[in-house]
Amino acid sequence: MKFVRYQVNSDLNVMAFGLVKGDTVCELTTSFFSTFKETSRKYDINSVRLLPPVTPTKIIGLGYNYKDLVGDKDKYDEPVIFLKPSSALIGHNDPIIIDKSMKKVWTEVELCIVIGKTANNVARDIADEFIFGFTIGNDVTTSNILNRDHHLARSKGWDTFCPIGPWIDTEINTESLKLTNTINGKVFQESNTNMRIYDDKKIVSHLSKMMTLHPGDIIMTGTPKNAENSVISDGDEVKICIENIGELSNKVNSKKLM
């Protein structure tokens, strides 16, 4: 199943949950994290605004979780963990806003786990029971501020620096999915989820031993090689694609923010 949050008009206070069937969004009576039913309202998917599919309590990112990024090794270190604020979230077709003073901004294709139920100190063998589904993420990043942003908050935490969507897919095998990051039609990143060092179950188990994961929380499971060459500027169109899930598309708008 593919689930979305959407708006039929531009009123930010009017939001609905939907189930995607082909090119149609079927309205649901309540959140897909609850017991829901379909209503009689249906919309062409191209006629609605797709919002970030969840409103997480936190967005957790993994760094250095792809073998093609860190290089071939006999033993791999555990991935780096960082946080992005929920205020960075935008949806499919929303603009990525970058400040004109930023020297370098790049994009990163990421498979994202969406947590389905509260997870705390979860064993690896049952960790998939706490996964609701998967979506596509773009971990937008700017250059390290004065080489002092060790926790990456100022590099990765800007408003609009976390496009997510367009939907959550609950029926997908993520063991071997092709990922691409395309800017203006040119492919900058191309890899496969089978290159990950930590898989979905190990990621959820690992993180749940440090912090409680809540329904709707997002885990960005890492990006493959060549992210820092995926540089964006005003007017660019970024398409982040993951096989069997879909495409997340956003245009870039450069403004004076500071």
Short mmCIF file of C-alpha atoms in Angstrom, two decimals:
data_model
loop_
_atom_site.label_atom_id
_atom_site.label_comp_id
_atom_site.label_asym_id
_atom_site.label_seq_id
_atom_site.Cartn_x
_atom_site.Cartn_y
_atom_site.Cartn_z
CA MET A 1 0.00 0.00 0.00
CA LYS A 2 1.05 3.58 -0.66
CA PHE A 3 -0.03 6.22 1.84
CA VAL A 4 0.09 10.02 1.53
CA ARG A 5 -0.73 13.21 3.36
CA TYR A 6 -2.14 15.82 1.00
CA GLN A 7 -4.00 19.06 0.48
CA VAL A 8 -6.72 19.73 -2.06
CA ASN A 9 -6.10 23.47 -1.92
CA SER A 10 -3.45 25.84 -0.58
CA ASP A 11 -4.94 26.12 2.92
CA LEU A 12 -2.21 24.73 5.19
CA ASN A 13 -4.78 23.95 7.87
CA VAL A 14 -6.70 21.55 5.63
CA MET A 15 -4.85 18.27 5.41
CA ALA A 16 -6.04 14.75 4.67
CA PHE A 17 -4.66 11.23 4.69
CA GLY A 18 -4.94 9.14 1.58
CA LEU A 19 -4.32 5.78 -0.03
CA VAL A 20 -2.79 5.86 -3.52
CA LYS A 21 -4.33 3.53 -6.10
CA GLY A 22 -2.76 4.05 -9.49
CA ASP A 23 -3.15 7.75 -10.26
CA THR A 24 -5.95 8.20 -7.72
CA VAL A 25 -5.76 9.36 -4.10
CA CYS A 26 -8.55 7.85 -1.99
CA GLU A 27 -9.29 9.86 1.14
CA LEU A 28 -9.09 8.06 4.49
CA THR A 29 -11.18 8.72 7.55
CA THR A 30 -8.14 9.06 9.79
CA SER A 31 -4.38 8.63 9.92
CA PHE A 32 -2.93 5.46 8.40
CA PHE A 33 -1.36 4.80 11.82
CA SER A 34 -4.91 4.23 13.12
CA THR A 35 -7.80 2.04 12.06
CA PHE A 36 -9.08 3.78 8.93
CA LYS A 37 -11.67 3.44 6.22
CA GLU A 38 -11.88 4.95 2.77
CA THR A 39 -14.35 7.78 2.25
CA SER A 40 -16.14 8.46 -1.01
CA ARG A 41 -13.75 11.31 -1.92
CA LYS A 42 -11.20 10.54 -4.62
CA TYR A 43 -8.76 12.82 -6.42
CA ASP A 44 -6.40 12.63 -9.35
CA ILE A 45 -2.94 12.53 -7.77
CA ASN A 46 -1.76 15.36 -10.02
CA SER A 47 -4.50 17.64 -8.70
CA VAL A 48 -3.44 17.56 -5.04
CA ARG A 49 -0.42 18.89 -3.17
CA LEU A 50 1.52 16.02 -1.65
CA LEU A 51 2.83 16.88 1.81
CA PRO A 52 5.64 15.13 3.69
CA PRO A 53 3.87 11.83 4.42
CA VAL A 54 4.48 12.02 8.19
CA THR A 55 5.08 14.59 10.94
CA PRO A 56 7.89 12.96 12.91
CA THR A 57 9.06 13.68 16.44
CA LYS A 58 12.57 13.36 15.02
CA ILE A 59 14.50 12.73 11.81
CA ILE A 60 17.56 10.55 12.33
CA GLY A 61 20.29 10.40 9.73
CA LEU A 62 23.01 7.83 9.17
CA GLY A 63 26.34 8.74 7.64
CA TYR A 64 28.93 6.43 6.11
CA ASN A 65 26.51 3.54 5.75
CA TYR A 66 27.37 2.64 2.13
CA LYS A 67 30.30 0.46 1.17
CA ASP A 68 30.84 2.32 -2.11
CA LEU A 69 31.26 5.52 -0.08
CA VAL A 70 33.64 4.30 2.64
CA GLY A 71 35.58 1.83 0.46
CA ASP A 72 36.14 -1.91 0.58
CA LYS A 73 37.11 -3.08 4.08
CA ASP A 74 37.39 -6.32 6.00
CA LYS A 75 35.46 -4.76 8.89
CA TYR A 76 33.21 -1.72 8.75
CA ASP A 77 32.73 0.81 11.53
CA GLU A 78 29.19 1.55 12.67
CA PRO A 79 27.57 4.47 10.83
CA VAL A 80 27.68 8.03 12.12
CA ILE A 81 24.37 9.25 13.56
CA PHE A 82 23.00 12.80 13.34
CA LEU A 83 19.63 14.57 13.65
CA LYS A 84 17.74 16.87 11.32
CA PRO A 85 14.93 19.10 12.66
CA SER A 86 11.36 18.42 11.60
CA SER A 87 11.19 22.08 10.47
CA ALA A 88 13.47 21.07 7.56
CA LEU A 89 10.74 18.86 6.07
CA ILE A 90 9.16 19.63 2.72
CA GLY A 91 7.17 17.47 0.34
CA HIS A 92 7.25 16.39 -3.29
CA ASN A 93 7.40 19.40 -5.67
CA ASP A 94 8.04 21.88 -2.84
CA PRO A 95 11.02 24.23 -3.43
CA ILE A 96 14.40 23.74 -1.79
CA ILE A 97 15.41 27.21 -0.58
CA ILE A 98 19.14 27.94 -0.36
CA ASP A 99 20.78 31.10 0.89
CA LYS A 100 22.81 33.06 -1.66
CA SER A 101 25.70 33.23 0.80
CA MET A 102 26.12 29.46 0.88
CA LYS A 103 29.29 28.47 -0.97
CA LYS A 104 28.26 24.90 -1.73
CA VAL A 105 25.01 22.97 -1.32
CA TRP A 106 24.52 19.38 -2.42
CA THR A 107 21.86 16.68 -2.41
CA GLU A 108 21.91 13.08 -1.18
CA VAL A 109 19.62 10.23 -2.22
CA GLU A 110 18.39 8.24 0.81
CA LEU A 111 16.07 5.34 1.47
CA CYS A 112 14.03 6.30 4.54
CA ILE A 113 12.45 4.06 7.15
CA VAL A 114 9.16 5.21 8.68
CA ILE A 115 8.57 3.86 12.18
CA GLY A 116 5.13 2.34 12.77
CA LYS A 117 5.02 1.72 16.52
CA THR A 118 6.99 2.75 19.58
CA ALA A 119 10.37 1.03 19.67
CA ASN A 120 12.70 0.91 22.64
CA ASN A 121 15.64 -1.47 23.01
CA VAL A 122 14.38 -3.70 20.21
CA ALA A 123 16.15 -6.93 19.28
CA ARG A 124 17.41 -7.12 15.73
CA ASP A 125 15.46 -10.24 14.79
CA ILE A 126 12.10 -8.53 15.44
CA ALA A 127 13.03 -4.98 14.45
CA ASP A 128 11.10 -5.15 11.17
CA GLU A 129 7.88 -5.41 13.21
CA PHE A 130 8.36 -1.74 14.14
CA ILE A 131 8.73 -0.53 10.55
CA PHE A 132 5.58 0.91 8.99
CA GLY A 133 7.05 1.40 5.54
CA PHE A 134 9.58 3.24 3.41
CA THR A 135 9.82 6.52 1.59
CA ILE A 136 12.37 8.57 -0.36
CA GLY A 137 14.50 11.27 1.23
CA ASN A 138 16.90 13.96 0.07
CA ASP A 139 19.43 14.93 2.73
CA VAL A 140 20.26 18.44 1.48
CA THR A 141 23.54 19.64 2.96
CA THR A 142 25.66 22.78 2.84
CA SER A 143 29.37 23.09 3.52
CA ASN A 144 30.54 22.78 7.10
CA ILE A 145 30.37 26.17 8.81
CA LEU A 146 33.94 27.26 9.63
CA ASN A 147 34.79 23.55 9.96
CA ARG A 148 33.17 23.66 13.42
CA ASP A 149 29.72 22.17 12.69
CA HIS A 150 30.69 18.74 13.98
CA HIS A 151 27.10 17.72 14.72
CA LEU A 152 26.01 18.96 11.27
CA ALA A 153 23.09 21.05 12.57
CA ARG A 154 24.01 24.12 10.52
CA SER A 155 24.98 22.00 7.53
CA LYS A 156 21.84 19.89 7.39
CA GLY A 157 19.19 21.64 9.49
CA TRP A 158 18.06 24.56 7.34
CA ASP A 159 14.38 24.95 6.49
CA THR A 160 13.56 22.93 3.32
CA PHE A 161 16.73 20.80 3.65
CA CYS A 162 14.78 17.56 4.07
CA PRO A 163 12.47 16.74 1.15
CA ILE A 164 10.55 13.52 1.89
CA GLY A 165 7.98 11.63 -0.15
CA PRO A 166 6.02 11.39 -2.26
CA TRP A 167 4.40 8.54 -0.26
CA ILE A 168 5.09 5.70 2.16
CA ASP A 169 5.24 2.24 0.61
CA THR A 170 4.38 -0.50 3.10
CA GLU A 171 4.85 -3.50 0.82
CA ILE A 172 8.39 -3.37 -0.52
CA ASN A 173 11.54 -5.41 -0.14
CA THR A 174 14.46 -3.03 0.32
CA GLU A 175 17.32 -5.51 0.08
CA SER A 176 18.32 -4.54 -3.46
CA LEU A 177 16.86 -1.32 -4.84
CA LYS A 178 18.53 0.99 -7.34
CA LEU A 179 18.98 4.60 -6.17
CA THR A 180 19.69 7.63 -8.35
CA ASN A 181 20.18 11.32 -7.74
CA THR A 182 19.62 13.36 -10.90
CA ILE A 183 20.07 17.11 -11.32
CA ASN A 184 18.72 18.70 -14.50
CA GLY A 185 18.66 15.30 -16.17
CA LYS A 186 22.26 14.37 -15.28
CA VAL A 187 22.87 11.44 -12.92
CA PHE A 188 25.24 12.31 -10.06
CA GLN A 189 24.63 9.39 -7.69
CA GLU A 190 23.80 5.83 -8.69
CA SER A 191 23.97 2.87 -6.35
CA ASN A 192 21.94 0.10 -4.72
CA THR A 193 20.61 -0.49 -1.22
CA ASN A 194 22.51 -3.77 -1.17
CA MET A 195 25.62 -1.64 -0.60
CA ARG A 196 24.46 -0.60 2.87
CA ILE A 197 26.56 -1.63 5.86
CA TYR A 198 23.61 -1.67 8.29
CA ASP A 199 20.31 -3.00 6.88
CA ASP A 200 16.84 -1.94 8.02
CA LYS A 201 16.56 -4.30 10.98
CA LYS A 202 20.03 -3.55 12.28
CA ILE A 203 19.42 0.19 11.94
CA VAL A 204 16.14 0.12 13.89
CA SER A 205 17.54 -2.12 16.59
CA HIS A 206 20.72 -0.05 16.91
CA LEU A 207 18.92 3.28 17.19
CA SER A 208 16.20 1.98 19.53
CA LYS A 209 18.88 1.16 22.09
CA MET A 210 19.87 4.85 22.21
CA MET A 211 16.54 6.62 21.89
CA THR A 212 12.86 5.71 21.81
CA LEU A 213 11.47 5.68 18.30
CA HIS A 214 7.88 6.83 17.86
CA PRO A 215 5.32 6.22 15.10
CA GLY A 216 6.06 8.55 12.20
CA ASP A 217 9.73 9.01 13.04
CA ILE A 218 11.98 9.01 9.98
CA ILE A 219 15.33 7.28 9.67
CA MET A 220 17.44 8.31 6.68
CA THR A 221 19.54 5.21 6.08
CA GLY A 222 22.56 6.80 4.44
CA THR A 223 23.72 7.92 1.02
CA PRO A 224 26.13 6.30 -1.45
CA LYS A 225 29.22 7.81 -3.04
CA ASN A 226 29.44 11.07 -4.99
CA ALA A 227 27.04 13.12 -2.87
CA GLU A 228 29.36 16.12 -2.59
CA ASN A 229 29.50 16.37 -6.38
CA SER A 230 25.69 16.61 -6.51
CA VAL A 231 25.86 20.39 -6.16
CA ILE A 232 22.74 22.49 -6.67
CA SER A 233 22.10 26.14 -7.50
CA ASP A 234 19.20 28.42 -8.31
CA GLY A 235 16.75 26.98 -10.83
CA ASP A 236 18.01 23.39 -10.70
CA GLU A 237 15.56 20.48 -10.68
CA VAL A 238 16.49 17.55 -8.45
CA LYS A 239 14.95 14.12 -8.93
CA ILE A 240 15.65 11.47 -6.29
CA CYS A 241 14.56 8.02 -7.44
CA ILE A 242 14.39 4.68 -5.66
CA GLU A 243 13.42 1.58 -7.59
CA ASN A 244 9.88 0.30 -6.90
CA ILE A 245 9.06 3.30 -4.69
CA GLY A 246 9.04 6.23 -7.09
CA GLU A 247 10.48 9.69 -7.60
CA LEU A 248 10.85 12.68 -5.30
CA SER A 249 11.21 15.92 -7.26
CA ASN A 250 12.08 19.42 -6.05
CA LYS A 251 13.27 22.63 -7.69
CA VAL A 252 15.87 24.93 -6.17
CA ASN A 253 15.29 28.58 -5.30
CA SER A 254 18.17 30.78 -4.17
CA LYS A 255 17.32 33.71 -1.91
CA LYS A 256 18.95 36.09 0.54
CA LEU A 257 17.94 34.57 3.88
CA MET A 258 20.48 36.10 6.26
#
